[in-house]
Short mmCIF file of C-alpha atoms in Angstrom, two decimals:
data_model
loop_
_atom_site.label_atom_id
_atom_site.label_comp_id
_atom_site.label_asym_id
_atom_site.label_seq_id
_atom_site.Cartn_x
_atom_site.Cartn_y
_atom_site.Cartn_z
CA MET Q 1 92.96 174.15 136.78
CA PRO Q 2 92.71 170.30 136.59
CA GLU Q 3 95.52 168.43 134.90
CA ARG Q 4 94.75 166.78 131.60
CA LYS Q 5 95.47 163.09 131.34
CA SER Q 6 97.28 162.01 128.26
CA VAL Q 7 95.66 159.51 125.95
CA MET Q 8 98.96 157.63 126.05
CA ALA Q 9 98.96 157.31 129.83
CA LYS Q 10 99.52 153.57 129.56
CA SER Q 11 102.71 152.10 128.25
CA LYS Q 12 102.65 151.20 124.58
CA PHE Q 13 103.26 147.59 125.63
CA SER Q 14 100.55 147.44 128.27
CA ALA Q 15 98.13 145.81 125.83
CA LEU Q 16 100.65 143.01 125.28
CA ALA Q 17 101.06 142.58 129.02
CA ASP Q 18 97.27 142.35 129.39
CA LEU Q 19 97.14 139.65 126.71
CA ARG Q 20 99.90 137.74 128.46
CA ARG Q 21 98.00 137.84 131.76
CA GLN Q 22 94.87 136.53 130.03
CA GLN Q 23 96.82 133.63 128.51
CA GLU Q 24 98.24 132.70 131.91
CA ALA Q 25 94.74 132.39 133.35
CA PRO Q 26 93.85 128.87 134.60
CA VAL Q 27 92.62 126.50 131.90
CA ALA Q 28 89.28 124.75 132.26
CA PRO Q 29 89.56 120.96 132.91
CA ASP Q 30 87.50 120.14 129.79
CA SER Q 31 90.06 121.76 127.53
CA LEU Q 32 92.84 119.79 129.24
CA LEU Q 33 91.08 116.51 128.45
CA SER Q 34 90.68 117.42 124.79
CA ASP Q 35 94.46 117.92 124.58
CA LEU Q 36 95.02 114.32 125.76
CA GLU Q 37 92.96 112.74 122.96
CA PRO Q 38 95.10 110.95 120.39
CA ALA Q 39 95.76 112.83 117.19
CA GLY Q 40 94.65 111.59 113.78
CA ARG Q 41 96.82 109.28 111.71
CA GLY Q 42 98.30 111.93 109.42
CA ARG Q 43 100.72 111.12 106.64
CA PRO Q 44 102.47 107.77 106.60
CA MET Q 45 106.20 107.74 107.26
CA GLY Q 46 108.29 108.11 104.12
CA LYS Q 47 111.25 105.95 103.13
CA ARG Q 48 113.70 108.71 104.03
CA SER Q 49 112.39 108.72 107.63
CA ASN Q 50 112.15 104.94 107.89
CA PRO Q 51 115.19 103.42 109.65
CA ASP Q 52 114.82 100.21 107.57
CA TYR Q 53 115.85 102.15 104.45
CA GLN Q 54 119.30 103.53 103.69
CA PRO Q 55 120.05 106.12 100.98
CA THR Q 56 122.16 104.53 98.24
CA THR Q 57 123.61 105.95 95.04
CA VAL Q 58 123.20 103.82 91.94
CA LEU Q 59 124.71 104.74 88.58
CA LEU Q 60 122.36 104.03 85.67
CA ARG Q 61 122.47 105.04 82.04
CA LYS Q 62 120.14 107.98 81.37
CA ALA Q 63 118.17 106.06 78.77
CA THR Q 64 117.69 103.08 81.10
CA LYS Q 65 116.52 105.23 83.99
CA ARG Q 66 114.20 107.27 81.76
CA ALA Q 67 112.64 104.15 80.19
CA ALA Q 68 112.14 102.45 83.56
CA THR Q 69 110.63 105.58 85.12
CA ARG Q 70 108.24 106.02 82.18
CA LYS Q 71 107.18 102.38 82.32
CA LEU Q 72 106.49 102.65 86.06
CA GLU Q 73 104.47 105.84 85.53
CA ASP Q 74 102.46 104.25 82.71
CA ARG Q 75 101.50 101.32 84.95
CA GLU Q 76 100.13 103.75 87.59
CA THR Q 77 100.76 101.26 90.41
CA GLY Q 78 102.38 103.84 92.70
CA GLN Q 79 105.68 101.95 92.49
CA ASP Q 80 108.75 104.12 92.05
CA LEU Q 81 112.26 103.33 90.84
CA SER Q 82 113.55 102.55 94.34
CA ASP Q 83 110.68 100.07 94.86
CA LEU Q 84 111.57 98.35 91.58
CA ILE Q 85 115.27 98.16 92.44
CA GLU Q 86 114.41 96.80 95.92
CA GLN Q 87 112.15 94.15 94.37
CA LEU Q 88 114.73 93.09 91.77
CA LEU Q 89 117.58 92.90 94.30
CA THR Q 90 115.47 90.92 96.78
CA SER Q 91 114.48 88.35 94.15
CA TRP Q 92 118.12 88.14 92.98
CA ILE Q 93 119.31 87.50 96.56
CA GLU Q 94 116.64 84.87 97.23
CA GLY Q 95 116.96 83.29 93.79
#
């Protein structure tokens, strides 16, 4: 009588090994060139990542900070509190 082959004759990880072998196949030269193209611009670097800026703690009265923040938001110029403080300190130093 012939022996029956099990449905699970292959290892349960053989499919993963097959995928791995497919990934290791040589890559076409056209796809290599597309990897060398420069990427898009993306997001601009933030102040926290910019080496020209240094985190600094400033103590302000709550009412002063709240009023200044509201005024900056109402103007809708995109300027934040750190931009305002930078501008005021720079003009004070130069002045």
